[in-house]
Amino acid sequence: MREVEKTKEEWQQELSSQQCFVLFEKGTERPFSHPYNDNKEEGVYACAACGTPLFSSDHKFDSGTGWPSFFKPVNDQNVEEIVDRSHGMVRTEVVCKTCGGHLGHVFSDGPRPTGLRYCMNGAALKFVKSV
């Protein structure tokens, strides 16, 4: 049971088709296609579906992969990590703990201090600029 649960039709009324594809069909956007990949502004990246704060610009880095990447979430309680055995691989999927939306995957090839790379789809995020 998630804190925020809506039908597919409700999400489709609130989100773009790309956001629905990524968040609720576990899709992936093309690398280097989302403006958040190059965003250098200060702020918080929240879930595009439910608004839960997920990642901070303070933890963002250029991974060279074409997707916004972070070395840790704002709060470990806001994300959930799930074993993903799709596409003939074993990876760790990252979802929003509040609504269950697919965000991307986490890998162990990131920078210090965590050594993690949270490789997120920009379409799954909503940037809230610091004031």
PDB file of C-alpha atoms in Angstrom:
ATOM      1  CA  MET A   1       0.000   0.000   0.000  1.00  0.00           C
ATOM      2  CA  ARG A   2       1.409   3.374  -1.042  1.00  0.00           C
ATOM      3  CA  GLU A   3       0.688   6.716   0.583  1.00  0.00           C
ATOM      4  CA  VAL A   4      -0.468   8.046  -2.809  1.00  0.00           C
ATOM      5  CA  GLU A   5      -2.388   5.645  -5.053  1.00  0.00           C
ATOM      6  CA  LYS A   6      -4.178   6.636  -8.234  1.00  0.00           C
ATOM      7  CA  THR A   7      -5.522   4.833 -11.264  1.00  0.00           C
ATOM      8  CA  LYS A   8      -3.709   4.862 -14.584  1.00  0.00           C
ATOM      9  CA  GLU A   9      -6.392   7.224 -15.891  1.00  0.00           C
ATOM     10  CA  GLU A  10      -5.894   9.652 -12.997  1.00  0.00           C
ATOM     11  CA  TRP A  11      -2.132   9.759 -13.587  1.00  0.00           C
ATOM     12  CA  GLN A  12      -2.709  10.297 -17.330  1.00  0.00           C
ATOM     13  CA  GLN A  13      -4.816  13.375 -16.556  1.00  0.00           C
ATOM     14  CA  GLU A  14      -2.063  14.870 -14.363  1.00  0.00           C
ATOM     15  CA  LEU A  15       1.140  13.890 -16.170  1.00  0.00           C
ATOM     16  CA  SER A  16       2.548  13.953 -19.692  1.00  0.00           C
ATOM     17  CA  SER A  17       2.626  10.736 -21.720  1.00  0.00           C
ATOM     18  CA  GLN A  18       6.440  10.622 -21.292  1.00  0.00           C
ATOM     19  CA  GLN A  19       6.121  10.979 -17.505  1.00  0.00           C
ATOM     20  CA  CYS A  20       3.483   8.214 -17.364  1.00  0.00           C
ATOM     21  CA  PHE A  21       5.656   5.962 -19.533  1.00  0.00           C
ATOM     22  CA  VAL A  22       8.706   6.394 -17.304  1.00  0.00           C
ATOM     23  CA  LEU A  23       7.008   6.488 -13.903  1.00  0.00           C
ATOM     24  CA  PHE A  24       4.310   3.844 -14.266  1.00  0.00           C
ATOM     25  CA  GLU A  25       5.435   1.655 -17.171  1.00  0.00           C
ATOM     26  CA  LYS A  26       9.076   1.558 -15.985  1.00  0.00           C
ATOM     27  CA  GLY A  27      10.235   3.210 -19.173  1.00  0.00           C
ATOM     28  CA  THR A  28      13.508   4.982 -19.863  1.00  0.00           C
ATOM     29  CA  GLU A  29      14.020   8.243 -21.702  1.00  0.00           C
ATOM     30  CA  ARG A  30      16.766   8.558 -24.301  1.00  0.00           C
ATOM     31  CA  PRO A  31      20.137   9.612 -22.843  1.00  0.00           C
ATOM     32  CA  PHE A  32      20.967  13.339 -23.098  1.00  0.00           C
ATOM     33  CA  SER A  33      17.321  14.091 -23.984  1.00  0.00           C
ATOM     34  CA  HIS A  34      16.148  15.733 -20.751  1.00  0.00           C
ATOM     35  CA  PRO A  35      17.209  19.260 -19.690  1.00  0.00           C
ATOM     36  CA  TYR A  36      17.741  18.140 -16.077  1.00  0.00           C
ATOM     37  CA  ASN A  37      20.828  16.236 -17.212  1.00  0.00           C
ATOM     38  CA  ASP A  38      22.618  19.590 -17.683  1.00  0.00           C
ATOM     39  CA  ASN A  39      20.795  21.568 -14.984  1.00  0.00           C
ATOM     40  CA  LYS A  40      23.276  23.386 -12.704  1.00  0.00           C
ATOM     41  CA  GLU A  41      20.756  25.386 -10.636  1.00  0.00           C
ATOM     42  CA  GLU A  42      20.421  24.866  -6.883  1.00  0.00           C
ATOM     43  CA  GLY A  43      17.313  23.153  -5.609  1.00  0.00           C
ATOM     44  CA  VAL A  44      15.561  19.872  -4.993  1.00  0.00           C
ATOM     45  CA  TYR A  45      14.454  17.227  -7.471  1.00  0.00           C
ATOM     46  CA  ALA A  46      11.045  15.906  -6.411  1.00  0.00           C
ATOM     47  CA  CYS A  47       8.905  13.092  -7.784  1.00  0.00           C
ATOM     48  CA  ALA A  48       7.053  14.414 -10.843  1.00  0.00           C
ATOM     49  CA  ALA A  49       3.982  12.417  -9.832  1.00  0.00           C
ATOM     50  CA  CYS A  50       3.519  13.099  -6.122  1.00  0.00           C
ATOM     51  CA  GLY A  51       6.024  15.844  -5.246  1.00  0.00           C
ATOM     52  CA  THR A  52       8.038  13.872  -2.679  1.00  0.00           C
ATOM     53  CA  PRO A  53      11.549  15.403  -2.339  1.00  0.00           C
ATOM     54  CA  LEU A  54      14.042  12.882  -3.715  1.00  0.00           C
ATOM     55  CA  PHE A  55      17.434  14.385  -4.599  1.00  0.00           C
ATOM     56  CA  SER A  56      19.337  17.608  -3.956  1.00  0.00           C
ATOM     57  CA  SER A  57      21.404  19.596  -6.430  1.00  0.00           C
ATOM     58  CA  ASP A  58      24.140  19.399  -3.750  1.00  0.00           C
ATOM     59  CA  HIS A  59      24.399  15.665  -4.468  1.00  0.00           C
ATOM     60  CA  LYS A  60      24.184  15.870  -8.281  1.00  0.00           C
ATOM     61  CA  PHE A  61      27.191  15.106 -10.471  1.00  0.00           C
ATOM     62  CA  ASP A  62      27.971  14.711 -14.160  1.00  0.00           C
ATOM     63  CA  SER A  63      28.204  10.975 -14.708  1.00  0.00           C
ATOM     64  CA  GLY A  64      28.569  11.304 -18.478  1.00  0.00           C
ATOM     65  CA  THR A  65      25.734   8.802 -18.948  1.00  0.00           C
ATOM     66  CA  GLY A  66      23.144  11.278 -20.240  1.00  0.00           C
ATOM     67  CA  TRP A  67      20.795  11.036 -17.268  1.00  0.00           C
ATOM     68  CA  PRO A  68      20.686  13.183 -14.128  1.00  0.00           C
ATOM     69  CA  SER A  69      22.874  11.425 -11.560  1.00  0.00           C
ATOM     70  CA  PHE A  70      23.160  11.805  -7.801  1.00  0.00           C
ATOM     71  CA  PHE A  71      25.391  10.150  -5.195  1.00  0.00           C
ATOM     72  CA  LYS A  72      22.626   9.940  -2.578  1.00  0.00           C
ATOM     73  CA  PRO A  73      18.940  10.744  -2.050  1.00  0.00           C
ATOM     74  CA  VAL A  74      17.725  13.639   0.108  1.00  0.00           C
ATOM     75  CA  ASN A  75      16.348  11.077   2.555  1.00  0.00           C
ATOM     76  CA  ASP A  76      16.700   7.295   2.317  1.00  0.00           C
ATOM     77  CA  GLN A  77      13.087   7.015   3.542  1.00  0.00           C
ATOM     78  CA  ASN A  78      11.791   8.716   0.365  1.00  0.00           C
ATOM     79  CA  VAL A  79      13.083   6.096  -2.074  1.00  0.00           C
ATOM     80  CA  GLU A  80      12.796   2.340  -2.255  1.00  0.00           C
ATOM     81  CA  GLU A  81      15.292   0.024  -3.921  1.00  0.00           C
ATOM     82  CA  ILE A  82      14.014  -3.130  -5.629  1.00  0.00           C
ATOM     83  CA  VAL A  83      15.905  -5.955  -7.366  1.00  0.00           C
ATOM     84  CA  ASP A  84      15.255  -5.664 -11.123  1.00  0.00           C
ATOM     85  CA  ARG A  85      15.931  -8.779 -13.210  1.00  0.00           C
ATOM     86  CA  SER A  86      14.518  -7.405 -16.480  1.00  0.00           C
ATOM     87  CA  HIS A  87      16.375  -7.259 -19.803  1.00  0.00           C
ATOM     88  CA  GLY A  88      18.674 -10.172 -18.883  1.00  0.00           C
ATOM     89  CA  MET A  89      20.444  -8.164 -16.155  1.00  0.00           C
ATOM     90  CA  VAL A  90      20.335  -7.857 -12.388  1.00  0.00           C
ATOM     91  CA  ARG A  91      20.088  -4.206 -11.359  1.00  0.00           C
ATOM     92  CA  THR A  92      18.660  -2.178  -8.508  1.00  0.00           C
ATOM     93  CA  GLU A  93      15.576  -0.200  -9.460  1.00  0.00           C
ATOM     94  CA  VAL A  94      14.808   3.010  -7.556  1.00  0.00           C
ATOM     95  CA  VAL A  95      11.159   3.981  -6.989  1.00  0.00           C
ATOM     96  CA  CYS A  96       9.437   6.783  -5.119  1.00  0.00           C
ATOM     97  CA  LYS A  97       8.389   5.372  -1.758  1.00  0.00           C
ATOM     98  CA  THR A  98       5.263   7.571  -1.671  1.00  0.00           C
ATOM     99  CA  CYS A  99       3.646   6.700  -5.024  1.00  0.00           C
ATOM    100  CA  GLY A 100       5.724   3.796  -6.365  1.00  0.00           C
ATOM    101  CA  GLY A 101       6.781   5.675  -9.496  1.00  0.00           C
ATOM    102  CA  HIS A 102       9.840   4.278 -11.302  1.00  0.00           C
ATOM    103  CA  LEU A 103      12.717   6.767 -11.130  1.00  0.00           C
ATOM    104  CA  GLY A 104      15.691   4.879 -12.547  1.00  0.00           C
ATOM    105  CA  HIS A 105      18.428   2.622 -11.175  1.00  0.00           C
ATOM    106  CA  VAL A 106      21.291   2.851  -8.685  1.00  0.00           C
ATOM    107  CA  PHE A 107      24.773   1.549  -9.484  1.00  0.00           C
ATOM    108  CA  SER A 108      27.934   1.144  -7.420  1.00  0.00           C
ATOM    109  CA  ASP A 109      30.213   3.149  -9.731  1.00  0.00           C
ATOM    110  CA  GLY A 110      29.546   6.636  -8.353  1.00  0.00           C
ATOM    111  CA  PRO A 111      31.819   9.192  -6.693  1.00  0.00           C
ATOM    112  CA  ARG A 112      32.770   9.571  -3.068  1.00  0.00           C
ATOM    113  CA  PRO A 113      31.543   9.744  -0.408  1.00  0.00           C
ATOM    114  CA  THR A 114      28.957   7.014  -1.165  1.00  0.00           C
ATOM    115  CA  GLY A 115      30.346   5.358  -4.296  1.00  0.00           C
ATOM    116  CA  LEU A 116      26.783   5.244  -5.628  1.00  0.00           C
ATOM    117  CA  ARG A 117      25.281   6.566  -8.855  1.00  0.00           C
ATOM    118  CA  TYR A 118      21.544   7.120  -8.729  1.00  0.00           C
ATOM    119  CA  CYS A 119      20.899   7.333 -12.471  1.00  0.00           C
ATOM    120  CA  MET A 120      17.449   8.923 -12.748  1.00  0.00           C
ATOM    121  CA  ASN A 121      15.091   9.709 -15.599  1.00  0.00           C
ATOM    122  CA  GLY A 122      14.541  13.473 -15.839  1.00  0.00           C
ATOM    123  CA  ALA A 123      10.902  12.849 -16.817  1.00  0.00           C
ATOM    124  CA  ALA A 124      10.344  11.222 -13.401  1.00  0.00           C
ATOM    125  CA  LEU A 125      11.529  14.366 -11.622  1.00  0.00           C
ATOM    126  CA  LYS A 126      10.253  17.881 -10.999  1.00  0.00           C
ATOM    127  CA  PHE A 127      12.914  20.487 -10.171  1.00  0.00           C
ATOM    128  CA  VAL A 128      12.113  22.958  -7.397  1.00  0.00           C
ATOM    129  CA  LYS A 129      14.595  25.833  -7.518  1.00  0.00           C
ATOM    130  CA  SER A 130      15.980  27.160  -4.212  1.00  0.00           C
ATOM    131  CA  VAL A 131      14.926  30.699  -3.379  1.00  0.00           C
TER     132      VAL A 131
END
